[in-house]
Every structure is written in structure tokens, then in C-alpha cells.
XYZ file of C-alpha atoms in Angstrom:
580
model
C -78.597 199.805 -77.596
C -80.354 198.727 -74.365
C -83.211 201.376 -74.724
C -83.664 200.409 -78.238
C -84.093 197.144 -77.249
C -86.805 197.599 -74.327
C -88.140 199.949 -76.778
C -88.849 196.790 -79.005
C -90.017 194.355 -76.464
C -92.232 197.112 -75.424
C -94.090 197.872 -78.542
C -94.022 193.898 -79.712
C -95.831 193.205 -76.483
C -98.578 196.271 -76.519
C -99.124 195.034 -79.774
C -99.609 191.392 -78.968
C -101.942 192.531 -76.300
C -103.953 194.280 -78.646
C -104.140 191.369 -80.688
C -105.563 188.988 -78.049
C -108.094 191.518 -76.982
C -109.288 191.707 -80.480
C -109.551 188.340 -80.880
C -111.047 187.676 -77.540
C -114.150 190.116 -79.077
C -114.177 188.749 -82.145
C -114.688 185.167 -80.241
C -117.031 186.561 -77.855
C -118.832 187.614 -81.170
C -118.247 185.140 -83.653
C -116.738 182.128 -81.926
C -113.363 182.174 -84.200
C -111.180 180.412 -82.419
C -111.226 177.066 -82.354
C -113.541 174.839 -79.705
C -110.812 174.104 -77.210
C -109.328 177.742 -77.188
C -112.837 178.997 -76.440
C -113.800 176.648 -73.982
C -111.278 177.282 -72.176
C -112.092 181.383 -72.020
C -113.744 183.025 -68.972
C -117.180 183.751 -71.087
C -117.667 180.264 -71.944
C -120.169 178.194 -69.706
C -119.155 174.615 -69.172
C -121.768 172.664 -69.346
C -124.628 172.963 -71.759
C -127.304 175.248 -72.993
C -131.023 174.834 -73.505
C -132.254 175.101 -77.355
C -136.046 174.096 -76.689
C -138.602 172.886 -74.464
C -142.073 171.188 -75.232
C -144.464 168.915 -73.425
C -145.825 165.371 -74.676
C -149.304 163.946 -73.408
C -149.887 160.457 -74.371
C -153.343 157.938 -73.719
C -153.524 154.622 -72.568
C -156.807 155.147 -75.051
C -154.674 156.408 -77.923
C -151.797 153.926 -79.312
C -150.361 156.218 -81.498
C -149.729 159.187 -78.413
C -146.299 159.286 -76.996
C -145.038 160.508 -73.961
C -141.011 159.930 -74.757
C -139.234 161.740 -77.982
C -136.574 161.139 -79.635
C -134.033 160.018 -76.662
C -131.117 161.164 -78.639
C -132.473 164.952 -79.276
C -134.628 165.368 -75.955
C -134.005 164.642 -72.469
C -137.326 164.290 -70.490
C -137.643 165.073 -66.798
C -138.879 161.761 -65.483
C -142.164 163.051 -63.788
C -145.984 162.408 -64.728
C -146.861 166.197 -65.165
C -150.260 164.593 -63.425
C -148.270 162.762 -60.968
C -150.199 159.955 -62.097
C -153.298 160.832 -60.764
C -155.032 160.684 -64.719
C -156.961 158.174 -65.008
C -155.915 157.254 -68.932
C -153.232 160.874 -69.419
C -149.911 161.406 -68.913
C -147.551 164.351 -69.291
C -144.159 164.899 -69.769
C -141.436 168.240 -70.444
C -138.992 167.369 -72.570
C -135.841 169.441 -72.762
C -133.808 169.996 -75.920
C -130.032 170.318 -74.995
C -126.726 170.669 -76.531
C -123.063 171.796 -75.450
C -122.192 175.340 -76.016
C -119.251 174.583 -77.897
C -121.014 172.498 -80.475
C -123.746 174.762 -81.106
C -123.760 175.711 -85.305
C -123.965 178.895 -86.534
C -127.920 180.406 -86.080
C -128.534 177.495 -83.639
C -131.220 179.236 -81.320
C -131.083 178.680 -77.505
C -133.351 179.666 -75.166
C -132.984 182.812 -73.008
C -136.454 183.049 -71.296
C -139.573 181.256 -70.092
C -142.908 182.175 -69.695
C -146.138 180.246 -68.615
C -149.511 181.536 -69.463
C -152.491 181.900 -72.264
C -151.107 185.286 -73.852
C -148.205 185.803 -75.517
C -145.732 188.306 -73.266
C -144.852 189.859 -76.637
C -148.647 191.503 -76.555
C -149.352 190.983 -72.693
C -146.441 192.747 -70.955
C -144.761 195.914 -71.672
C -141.465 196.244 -73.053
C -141.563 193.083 -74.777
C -143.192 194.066 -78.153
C -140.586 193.497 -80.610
C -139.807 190.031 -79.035
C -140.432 186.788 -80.377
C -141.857 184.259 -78.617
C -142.504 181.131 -79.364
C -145.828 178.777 -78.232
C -145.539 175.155 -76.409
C -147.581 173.436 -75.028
C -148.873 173.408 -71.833
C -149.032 177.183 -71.505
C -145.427 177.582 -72.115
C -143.925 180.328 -74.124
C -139.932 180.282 -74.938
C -138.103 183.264 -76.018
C -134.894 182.112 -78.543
C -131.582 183.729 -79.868
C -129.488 182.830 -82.838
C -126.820 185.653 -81.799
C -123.806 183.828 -81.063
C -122.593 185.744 -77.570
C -125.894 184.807 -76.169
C -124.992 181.172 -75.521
C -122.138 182.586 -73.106
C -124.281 185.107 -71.181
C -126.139 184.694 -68.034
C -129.257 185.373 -69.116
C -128.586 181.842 -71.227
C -131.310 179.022 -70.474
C -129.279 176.229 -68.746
C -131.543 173.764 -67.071
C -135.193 173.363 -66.728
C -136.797 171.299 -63.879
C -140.401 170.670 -62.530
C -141.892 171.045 -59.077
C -145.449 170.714 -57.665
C -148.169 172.493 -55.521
C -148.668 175.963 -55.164
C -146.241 176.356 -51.749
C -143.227 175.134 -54.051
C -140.274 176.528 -53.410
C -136.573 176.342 -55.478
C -133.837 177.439 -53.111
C -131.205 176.209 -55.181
C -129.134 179.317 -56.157
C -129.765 180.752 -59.479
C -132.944 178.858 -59.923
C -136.294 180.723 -60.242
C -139.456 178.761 -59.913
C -142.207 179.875 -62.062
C -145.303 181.648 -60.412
C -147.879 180.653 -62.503
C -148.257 176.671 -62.980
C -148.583 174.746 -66.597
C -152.095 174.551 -68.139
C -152.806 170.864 -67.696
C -156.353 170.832 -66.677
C -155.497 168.630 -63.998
C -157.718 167.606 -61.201
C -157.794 170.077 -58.810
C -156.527 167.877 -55.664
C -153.538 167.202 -57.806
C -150.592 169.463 -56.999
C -150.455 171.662 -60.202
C -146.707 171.478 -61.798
C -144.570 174.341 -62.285
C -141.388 175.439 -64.306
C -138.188 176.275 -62.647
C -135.511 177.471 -64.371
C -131.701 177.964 -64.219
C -129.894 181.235 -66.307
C -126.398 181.006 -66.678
C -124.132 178.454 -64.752
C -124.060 177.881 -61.006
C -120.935 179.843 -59.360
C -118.883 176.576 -58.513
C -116.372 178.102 -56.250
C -119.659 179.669 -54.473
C -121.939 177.049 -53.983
C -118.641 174.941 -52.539
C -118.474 177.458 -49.873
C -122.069 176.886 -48.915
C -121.420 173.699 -48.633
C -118.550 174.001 -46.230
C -118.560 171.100 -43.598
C -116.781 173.133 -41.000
C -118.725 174.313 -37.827
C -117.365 175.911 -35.030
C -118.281 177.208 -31.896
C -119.144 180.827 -31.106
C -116.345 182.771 -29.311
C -118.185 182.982 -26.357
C -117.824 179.354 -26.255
C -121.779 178.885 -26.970
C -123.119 176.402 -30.077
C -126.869 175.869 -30.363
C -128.352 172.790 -32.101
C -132.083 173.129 -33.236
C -133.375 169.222 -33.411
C -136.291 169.439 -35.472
C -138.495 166.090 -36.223
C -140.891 164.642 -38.157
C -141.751 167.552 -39.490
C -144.480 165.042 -41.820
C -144.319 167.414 -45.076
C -146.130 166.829 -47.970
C -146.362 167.376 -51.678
C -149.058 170.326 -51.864
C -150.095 172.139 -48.483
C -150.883 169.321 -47.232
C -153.804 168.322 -44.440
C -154.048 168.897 -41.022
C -153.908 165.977 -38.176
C -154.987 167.038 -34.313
C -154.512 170.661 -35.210
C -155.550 172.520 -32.154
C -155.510 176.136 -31.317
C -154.563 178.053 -27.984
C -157.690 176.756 -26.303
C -157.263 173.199 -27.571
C -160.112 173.860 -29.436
C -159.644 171.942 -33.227
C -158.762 173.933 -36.088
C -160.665 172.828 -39.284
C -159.709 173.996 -42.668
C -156.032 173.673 -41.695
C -153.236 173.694 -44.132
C -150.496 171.414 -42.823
C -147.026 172.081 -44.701
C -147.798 176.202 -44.593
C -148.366 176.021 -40.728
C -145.447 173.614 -39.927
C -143.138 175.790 -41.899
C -144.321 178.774 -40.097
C -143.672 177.280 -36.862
C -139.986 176.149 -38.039
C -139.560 179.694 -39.517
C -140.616 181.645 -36.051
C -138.068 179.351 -34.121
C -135.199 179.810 -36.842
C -135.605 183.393 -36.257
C -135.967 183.532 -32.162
C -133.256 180.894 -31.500
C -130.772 181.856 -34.509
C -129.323 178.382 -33.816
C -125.813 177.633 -35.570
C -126.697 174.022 -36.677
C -130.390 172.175 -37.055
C -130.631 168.489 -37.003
C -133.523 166.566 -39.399
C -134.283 163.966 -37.349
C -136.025 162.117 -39.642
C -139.859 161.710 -41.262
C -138.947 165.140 -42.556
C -141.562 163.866 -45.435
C -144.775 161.912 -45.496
C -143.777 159.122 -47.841
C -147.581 158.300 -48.797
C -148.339 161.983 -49.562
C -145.206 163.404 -51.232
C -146.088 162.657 -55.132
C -142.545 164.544 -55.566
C -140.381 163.683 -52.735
C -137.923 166.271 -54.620
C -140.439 169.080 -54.157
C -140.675 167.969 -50.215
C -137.339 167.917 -49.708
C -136.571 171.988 -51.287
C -139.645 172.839 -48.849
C -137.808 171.824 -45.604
C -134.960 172.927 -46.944
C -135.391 176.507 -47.981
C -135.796 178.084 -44.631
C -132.422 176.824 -43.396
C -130.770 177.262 -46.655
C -132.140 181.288 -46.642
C -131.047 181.942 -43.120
C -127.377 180.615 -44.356
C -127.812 177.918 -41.462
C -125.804 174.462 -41.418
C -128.362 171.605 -41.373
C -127.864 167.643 -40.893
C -130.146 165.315 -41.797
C -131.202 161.278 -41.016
C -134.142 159.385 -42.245
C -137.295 158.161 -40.522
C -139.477 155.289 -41.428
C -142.023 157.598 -43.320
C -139.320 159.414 -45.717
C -139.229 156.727 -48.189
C -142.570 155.222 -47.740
C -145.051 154.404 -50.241
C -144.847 153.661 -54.025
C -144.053 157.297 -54.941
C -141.246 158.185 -52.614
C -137.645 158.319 -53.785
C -135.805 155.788 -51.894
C -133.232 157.120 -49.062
C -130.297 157.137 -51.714
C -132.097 159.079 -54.353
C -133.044 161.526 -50.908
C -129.446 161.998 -50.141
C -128.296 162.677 -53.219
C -130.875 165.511 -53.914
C -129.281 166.805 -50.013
C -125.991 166.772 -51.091
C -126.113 169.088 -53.615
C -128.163 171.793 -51.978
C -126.402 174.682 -49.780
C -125.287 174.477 -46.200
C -126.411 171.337 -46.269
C -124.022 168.754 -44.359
C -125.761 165.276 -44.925
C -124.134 162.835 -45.746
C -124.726 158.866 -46.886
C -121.942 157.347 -44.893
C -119.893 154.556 -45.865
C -121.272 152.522 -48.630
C -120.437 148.825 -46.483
C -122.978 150.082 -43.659
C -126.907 148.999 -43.122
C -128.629 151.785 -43.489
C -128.357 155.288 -45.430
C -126.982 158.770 -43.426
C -124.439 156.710 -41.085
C -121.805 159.815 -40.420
C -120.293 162.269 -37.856
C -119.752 165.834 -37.937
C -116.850 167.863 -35.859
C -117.659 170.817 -34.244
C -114.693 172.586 -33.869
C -113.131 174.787 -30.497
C -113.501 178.869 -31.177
C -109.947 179.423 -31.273
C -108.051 176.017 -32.912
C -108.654 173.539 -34.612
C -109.187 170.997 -32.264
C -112.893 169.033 -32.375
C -115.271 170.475 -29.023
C -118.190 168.027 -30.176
C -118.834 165.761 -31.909
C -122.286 164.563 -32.934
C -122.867 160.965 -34.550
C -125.864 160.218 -36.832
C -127.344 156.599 -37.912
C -130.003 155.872 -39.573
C -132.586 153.269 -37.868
C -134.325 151.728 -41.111
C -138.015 151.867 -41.017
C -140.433 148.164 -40.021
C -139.026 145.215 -38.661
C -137.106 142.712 -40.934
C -138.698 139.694 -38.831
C -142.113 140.580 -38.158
C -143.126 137.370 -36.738
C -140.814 137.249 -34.196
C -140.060 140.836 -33.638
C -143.155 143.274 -34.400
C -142.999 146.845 -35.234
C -139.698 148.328 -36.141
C -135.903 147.615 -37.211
C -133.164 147.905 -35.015
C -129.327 149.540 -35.346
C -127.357 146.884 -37.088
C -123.858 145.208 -36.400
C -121.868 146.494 -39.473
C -123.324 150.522 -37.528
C -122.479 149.701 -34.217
C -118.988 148.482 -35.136
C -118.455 151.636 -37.090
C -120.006 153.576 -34.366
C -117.142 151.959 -32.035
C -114.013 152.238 -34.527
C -114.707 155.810 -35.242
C -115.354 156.905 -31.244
C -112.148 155.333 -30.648
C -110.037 156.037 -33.138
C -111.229 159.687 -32.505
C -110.385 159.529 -29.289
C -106.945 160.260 -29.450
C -107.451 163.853 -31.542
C -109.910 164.718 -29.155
C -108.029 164.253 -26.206
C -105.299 167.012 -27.666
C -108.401 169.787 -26.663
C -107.675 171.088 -23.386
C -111.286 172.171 -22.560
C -113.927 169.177 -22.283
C -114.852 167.656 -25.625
C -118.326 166.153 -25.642
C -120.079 163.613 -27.893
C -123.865 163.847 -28.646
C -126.251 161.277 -31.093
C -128.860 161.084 -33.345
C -131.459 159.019 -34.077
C -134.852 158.639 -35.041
C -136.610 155.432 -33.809
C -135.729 155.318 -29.995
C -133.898 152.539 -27.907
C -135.540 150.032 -26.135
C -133.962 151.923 -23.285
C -136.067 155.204 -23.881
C -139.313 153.063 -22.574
C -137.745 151.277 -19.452
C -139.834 152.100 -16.360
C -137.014 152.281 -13.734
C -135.359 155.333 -15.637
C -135.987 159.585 -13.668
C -138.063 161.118 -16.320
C -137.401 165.041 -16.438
C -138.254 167.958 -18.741
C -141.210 166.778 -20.318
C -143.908 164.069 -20.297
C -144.671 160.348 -21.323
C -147.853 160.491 -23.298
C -147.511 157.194 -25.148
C -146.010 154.005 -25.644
C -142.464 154.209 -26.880
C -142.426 152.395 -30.046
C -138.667 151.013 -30.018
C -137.623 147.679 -31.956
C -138.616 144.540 -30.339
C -135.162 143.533 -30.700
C -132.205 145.502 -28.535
C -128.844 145.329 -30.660
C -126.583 147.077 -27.926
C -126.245 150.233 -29.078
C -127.255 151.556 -26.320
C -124.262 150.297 -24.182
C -121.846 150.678 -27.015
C -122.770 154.670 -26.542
C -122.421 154.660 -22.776
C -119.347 152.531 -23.170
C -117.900 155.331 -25.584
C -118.677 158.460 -23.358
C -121.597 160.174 -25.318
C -123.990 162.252 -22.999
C -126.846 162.717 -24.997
C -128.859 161.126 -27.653
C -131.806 162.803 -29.459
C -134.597 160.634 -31.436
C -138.090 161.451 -32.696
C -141.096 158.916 -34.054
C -143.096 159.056 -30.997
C -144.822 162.296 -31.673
C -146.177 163.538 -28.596
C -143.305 161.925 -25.997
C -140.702 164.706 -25.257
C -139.000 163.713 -22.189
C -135.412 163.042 -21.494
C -134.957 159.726 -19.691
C -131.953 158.446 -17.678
C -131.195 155.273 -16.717
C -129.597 153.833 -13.440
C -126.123 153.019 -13.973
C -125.658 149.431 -14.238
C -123.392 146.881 -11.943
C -119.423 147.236 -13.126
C -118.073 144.690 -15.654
C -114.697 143.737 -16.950
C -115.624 144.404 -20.300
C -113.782 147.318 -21.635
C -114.993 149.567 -24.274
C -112.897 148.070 -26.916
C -115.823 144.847 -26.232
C -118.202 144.076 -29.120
C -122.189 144.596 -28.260
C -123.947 141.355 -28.226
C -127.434 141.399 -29.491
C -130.383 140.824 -26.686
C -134.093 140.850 -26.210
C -135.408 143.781 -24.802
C -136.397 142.464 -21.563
C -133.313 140.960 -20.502
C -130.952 143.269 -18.723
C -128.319 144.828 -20.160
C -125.111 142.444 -20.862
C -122.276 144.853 -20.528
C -122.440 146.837 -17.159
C -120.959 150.011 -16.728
C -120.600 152.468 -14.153
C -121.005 155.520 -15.936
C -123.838 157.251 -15.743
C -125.632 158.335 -19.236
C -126.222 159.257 -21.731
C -129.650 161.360 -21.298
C -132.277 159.949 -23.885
C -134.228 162.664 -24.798
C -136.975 162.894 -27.473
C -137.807 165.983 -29.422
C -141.662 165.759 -30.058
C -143.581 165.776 -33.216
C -143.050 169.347 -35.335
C -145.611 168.760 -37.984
C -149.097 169.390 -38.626
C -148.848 166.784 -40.927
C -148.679 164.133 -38.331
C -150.316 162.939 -35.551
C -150.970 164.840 -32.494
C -153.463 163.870 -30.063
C -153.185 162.150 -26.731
C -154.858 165.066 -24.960
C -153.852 168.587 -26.299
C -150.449 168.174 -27.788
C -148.870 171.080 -29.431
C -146.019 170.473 -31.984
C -142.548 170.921 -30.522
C -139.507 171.516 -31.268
C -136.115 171.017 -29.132
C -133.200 173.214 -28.654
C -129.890 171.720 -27.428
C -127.059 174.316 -26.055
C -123.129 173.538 -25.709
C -121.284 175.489 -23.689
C -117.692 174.243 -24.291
C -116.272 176.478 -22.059
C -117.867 175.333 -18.877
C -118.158 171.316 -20.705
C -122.382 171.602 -20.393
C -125.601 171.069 -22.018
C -128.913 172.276 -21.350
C -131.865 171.417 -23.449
C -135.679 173.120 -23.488
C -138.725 173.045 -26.172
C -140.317 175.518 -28.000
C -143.835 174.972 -28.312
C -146.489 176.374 -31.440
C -149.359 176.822 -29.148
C -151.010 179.445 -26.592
C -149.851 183.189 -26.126
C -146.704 185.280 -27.424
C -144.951 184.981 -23.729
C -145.670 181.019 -24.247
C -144.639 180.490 -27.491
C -140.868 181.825 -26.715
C -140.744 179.791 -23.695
C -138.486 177.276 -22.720
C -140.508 174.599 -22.029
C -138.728 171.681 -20.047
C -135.865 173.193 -19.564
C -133.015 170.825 -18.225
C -129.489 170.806 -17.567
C -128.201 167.268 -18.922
C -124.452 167.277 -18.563
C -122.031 169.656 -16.935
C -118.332 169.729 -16.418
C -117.739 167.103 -19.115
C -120.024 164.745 -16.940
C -123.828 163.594 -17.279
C -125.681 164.947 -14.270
C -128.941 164.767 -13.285
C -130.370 161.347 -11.052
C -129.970 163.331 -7.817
């Protein structure tokens, strides 16, 4: 009776298997089951699907031209396919979307892109029984009615546009188009170009890419590449103070391709395990498409599989064009390995955050490195010239989170150490009675008018070292004298002063090292007698509790080039050393 039994149960369920594997083909097919059921299948893509693409000119000459269609058919990517450079034209792509699930029966979608004159049914081989259909703009769409195609990766799933023939798209699954849109467009106007998305982004993969753990190396080493304003551009770009090995001036000089080089050959000689963006990454006035700026930086980093962090300068979000630092940051956020981050929403300021380097063997924090953003020009011009300054509502959260940290990171039985970021310097990077080391002082350190305190709030807190940028062609690292004791504790809030009064909380400690990282791009200015972009490197070693930092220089011969330029030993033993 028992056999008979498992006998049944056997056959019932082989046959209900077969069943659901049927089915499953005939969905994959045919889409019979019903919407929910299939969504919910491993060969559906969440999401949507692409059913057509077309571009709309319209003339402030012409009343009856339209750049926007039918909002409730066609989404259009909001950028002037001229990037407004046309004197009465505009362009726009428009993309024609709809959700897999809801797609009718013989409802095309589109499975591949071309741009060009010819159609790629006649121009390239193995595509002579295909057919594609003409847009304009030079674009040619290839379309399927076959009902499996909407679930396959070959599936059309987003379109996008980027600018100037060094675009890049390092967003995974993306592929840019080579050959730009036929616009007859000026030809000092970055020329746009397709990028496209097949299939649906690998969730679960792009997460990992985006994982906000870093740790250091197990020989107890972690290397921070501090790379700033970097000054890139939408199109190549144009040179500033380019000079070659013999100081001699380059003419003819392509800005963005040569900065990127530069960043590229240091990426690949220093392998370092997290780069900081230390703001002006782009040149507000001269990125048309901040978004295609932004991928540019971002690729290198992003194709090495390197962790990168990134603050704002006053230049990211300048001009009428730019997108504004929240727009920036959002754009950041999605892309991999990147850890940037806006920071609480109640703080001045956009990129206010901390990251935890963690010890090689636990989980305890070995650094931690603090990032603010220092706004852009002065909010009282008449009484303070020049630039803003670290607000109140940052400094507090600056103290609450060093404190309220401090208890974790005293569990970590080697020395924990806690580094900053910025990109406008402290008064107290331009104050006379400070050792200079490791570099030189080339020009006048452009720091707020106005001192806020942040300065003593970080020496009050224990952080050794603080990296800024703006001042292209200063790269020192500057230390202060310690100042008289005080009864304040660091619990104390940071009264606001003018920058030549003395400091009003004392302290005995000594620290932290100010150290700036020099200009990077080609895209910026350089002069001040021979300056050659820069770069700094900053090394933990959270074994021994130190930090040494050194430049690395695009200029002169191979043996100069890898150099470490500058190189200085800032704290060691948990301790900021370095006035003797």
C-alpha cells in the first residue's frame, strides 16, 4: 500500500512539473498567463521597455515647430541637442516607453540603435534581411513584434544623451554610441551622442559596486589618492598654463584628454584603495552637460573597480548651465564604487558625511575621514569678500558625530586616526607663523574672510590631517604652533571670529597638518612660474598609527614623473609630528 502510494505522489508530481515547464514556454512565448503571474517570472524585466525613439527640432522663427510631443506617449530627455548654442534651433530625443507587462499583442519594441546616413540593413554585413527603421537625426531603430523579445537582453531599455567626442558611459550595461547625431551643429558645439541600455541593470550587482565598506590592506597599509580641481569640461576642453618638461608652453592643447591621462598614469602607478574629489571636479562655465562631466571623471575610477568620495568646489555648480550640487549628487549616487554622499538634509551645504575605514582583521573603524562641503562666494560680500565659510548647523554635526564616535573607536586596540576634507582652505592654511614643509607657497591663500572655528573644533576633536584644494599652485602642508591651554573642553561650541583675531579656544595639542593638494587640471589655472599639475597621495599605516603624504607631478622625465615629490611624514604613533 505504501509503495503504491509514493508511486502516486511520484507520478502526480513529475507530471505537475511538466506542466509548469510547459507553461513557463508557452509564457515565455505567448505571454498566457496572466500579468501578475508573469511579472513575477525570472524572464520578465521590471521596469519598462523602449517602443520608439525620434527627434523634434523646433524655431523661434517657426510658430507652428515643436520641440515637446505628446507628454503622455513620449518622454523627452530634457537637453537642447544644440546645448543651446542655435541661434533660433532647438533639438530634442524623445523616447517612446511602455511597461513590459502592458505591451499588446504585435506591439514593436526596440532591440537596436544605429546612427548614421545608410541604412545598416544595406551598409553592414549580416544585417540584410533586417528592418530598420529611419529617424531623424541620423538615427536608425531596429523593432520586434515577437513577444519573447520584450524579456530578452538584447531588449531596448533606456536611451540617454551625452556630448563631445571624449564622452564616455561607464554606467554598466550602457553603450555610448560612436558616431554622433546628424545635427549640423556648429562645430565648437560638443556634438551629441546616443547611449543606450539592453536589458535591465543586474540590481544585486550594481549594489555590490556600490558597497560603502573599505578596509585596510592586511599589511596594515590604506592609500588615499586626493585628487583636485581637476577643472573638466564638456568637450576636450582648452588648455590654461600648459607647459611641457622645459616649461616651454604647449599650444594646441586639449585640456580634459591630458588631465585624464595624468589621473589615469597615477591610478595605475599608485593602485590607491580610495580617491578623494576634492572638489571643482568640473568647470561650471564650460560644462554645457554637467552629466557628461561628471561620467568623464568618473570612468577611470569606476574601470579600475576603485572606491571614490567626492565634495564640491565653488566652480562645480557655476554658471547658468551647471546642474546644481543636488542634481550632482544624485547623478554620483547611482554610479559604481562610488561612495558620495549628500549628508543630512538639516545641514548648510551639500556632501556633509563620513566614511569608516575599517581594521584588516575586525570590524572595528582604523580611520575615519570627514567631508564638508565649503559653499562657493561669500554670502556678505561687503563685509566679507571672496568666499563662504563652514557653517554652524556643519560644525555642530562635525562635533556630535566625532564624539559620539568616539566611544566605538576607542574599542580598536591599534591607533584609530581621523583625517578631513575640504575644498576652500581655513583661514589657518595662510597664517605666517605656521613651519611650512613638503611643498611651496606660490600664492595667496584664498580662505573666507570670515573664520567660523572649524578649525579648533578639528584640533579639539583629535583629527591629524586635513586636505583642501582651490588654490591651484599652493601644495604645502602647514602646521600651526599649538596655542596657550584653555578650560574649554571639547564638548565647547566654536564661536565665530574674524580672521585676524587669535584663536578663542586654546589647546595644547598639536595639529592637525593642513595640507593642500595642488591643481590636477589642465583646465585650470597654472602659472605662477612653471607649475605642473599635481596630485597628492596620502598613506595610513594603521599598524604603526602613521601618515606620510608626497605628490606626483605631470611634468619632466619618466624617473620624475613617479617621484614622490614633498614627501612628509605628518603623524606617527597616533600623534601629529613634525614642528621639531
Amino acid at each position: 500500500m505504501n509503495r503504491r502510494i509514493i508511486r502516486t505522489l511520484t507520478q502526480a508530481a513529475a507530471l505537475l512539473l511538466f506542466l509548469l515547464i510547459i507553461v513557463f514556454l508557452a509564457d515565455y512565448q505567448y505571454k498566457v498567463l496572466p500579468a501578475s503571474i508573469h511579472s513575477a517570472l525570472p524572464s520578465h524585466h521590471p521596469g519598462t521597455v523602449v517602443t520608439d525613439i525620434t527627434v523634434t527640432f523646433c524655431s523661434t522663427t517657426n510658430p507652428f515647430s515643436q520641440c515637446r510631443l505628446d507628454p503622455d506617449k513620449w518622454q523627452r530627455v530634457e537637453k537642447d541637442l544644440y546645448l543651446k548654442s542655435g541661434w533660433v534651433q532647438s533639438a530634442y530625443l524623445h523616447v517612446r516607453r511602455r511597461k513590459e507587462e502592458e505591451l499588446i499583442m504585435g506591439e514593436k519594441v526596440v532591440m537596436d540603435v544605429r546612427v548614421g546616413r545608410l541604412d545598416p540593413g544595406i551598409a553592414e554585413k549580416g544585417h540584410g534581411e533586417e528592418q530598420w527603421e529611419s529617424r531623424p537625426g541620423g538615427i536608425w531603430i531596429l523593432r520586434s513584434s515577437k513577444r519573447h523579445d520584450s524579456d530578452g537582453e538584447k531588449v531596448v531599455t533606456a536611451v540617454d544623451i551625452l556630448f563631445g567626442a571624449d564622452a564616455v558611459d561607464p554606467r554598466p550595461t550602457w553603450t555610448l554610441k560612436q558616431t554622433p547625431l546628424l545635427l549640423q551643429s556648429g562645430t565648437d558645439t560638443p556634438s551629441a551622442r546616443l547611449t543606450i541600455r539592453h536589458g535591465h541593470p543586474n540590481v544585486k550587482a550594481e549594489d555590490k559596486t556600490r558597497d560603502s565598506s573599505l578596509r585596510v590592506r592586511k599589511d596594515g597599509k590604506f592609500k588615499i589618492l586626493q585628487v583636485s580641481d581637476a577643472h573638466l569640461s564638456t568637450g576636450t576642453g582648452h588648455c590654461r598654463d600648459a607647459i611641457g618638461p622645459n616649461n616651454q608652453a604647449i599650444s594646441n592643447c586639449e585640456a580634459d584628454p591630458r588631465t585624464l591621462d595624468f589621473i589615469d598614469s597615477i591610478l595605475d602607478d599608485e593602485k590607491p584603495d580610495l580617491v578623494i574629489l576634492s572638489g571643482d571636479q568640473v568647470e561650471g562655465p564650460a560644462s554645457a552637460d554637467t552629466q557628461t562631466t561628471i561620467y568623464k571623471f568618473a570612468a577611470p575610477l569606476i574601470e579600475r573597480g576603485i572606491p571614490y568620495a567626492t565634495i564640491f568646489g565653488n566652480h562645480d555648480d557655476e554658471g547658468p548651465v551647471a546642474l546644481s550640487r543636488e542634481a550632482q549628487m544624485a547623478i554620483l549616487q547611482t554610479l559604481p564604487y562610488s561612495l558620495s554622499h549628500p549628508g543630512p538634509e538639516d545641514l548648510d551645504g551639500v556632501g556633509n558625511y563620513y566614511l569608516e575605514v575599517l581594521a584588516p582583521s575586525s570590524e572595528h573603524s582604523a580611520l575615519t575621514l570627514y567631508l564638508l562641503d565649503t559653499h562657493s562666494f561669500s554670502p556678505a560680500e561687503n563685509k566679507y569678500p571672496g568666499y563662504n565659510w563652514l557653517k554652524p548647523s556643519q560644525i555642530s554635526w562635525f562635533q556630535r558625530t566625532a564624539q559620539g564616535l568616539r566611544k566605538e573607536h576607542a574599542k580598536y586596540s591599534h591607533f584609530h586616526l581621523d583625517m578631513a576634507f575640504i575644498h576652500i582652505p581655513l583661514p589657518e592654511y595662510g597664517e605666517k607663523d605656521s613651519v611650512i614643509k613638503g611643498g611651496d607657497w606660490k600664492e595667496g591663500v584664498t580662505a573666507p574672510k570670515f573664520n567660523s572655528g572649524f578649525y579648533d573644533a578639528l584640533s579639539a576633536e583629535g583629527v591629524v590631517a586635513v586636505g583642501c584644494g582651490h588654490d591651484h599652485v599652493n601644495d604645502y602642508c602647514a602646521l600651526r604652533p599649538p596655542s596657550p591651554p584653555s578650560s574649554s573642553t571639547s564638548t565647547a561650541t566654536y564661536p565665530s571670529k574674524d580672521v585676524n583675531h587669535h584663536s578663542v579656544l586654546g589647546h595644547t595639542k598639536q595639529g592637525p597638518w593642513l595640507c593642500y593638494a595642488g591643481g590636477s587640471g589642465f583646465g585650470g589655472y597654472a602659472g605662477y612660474g612653471g607649475f605642473h599639475r599635481r596630485v597628492r597621495v596620502w598613506e595610513v599605516d594603521a599598524n604603526a598609527g602613521s601618515i606620510v603624504t608626497w605628490k606626483r607631478v605631470e611634468c619632466c622625465s619618466d624617473s620624475e614623473k613617479k617621484a614622490r615629490m614633498g614627501e612628509l611624514m605628518v603623524v606617527d604613533g597616533g600623534r601629529v609630528v613634525g614642528r621639531e
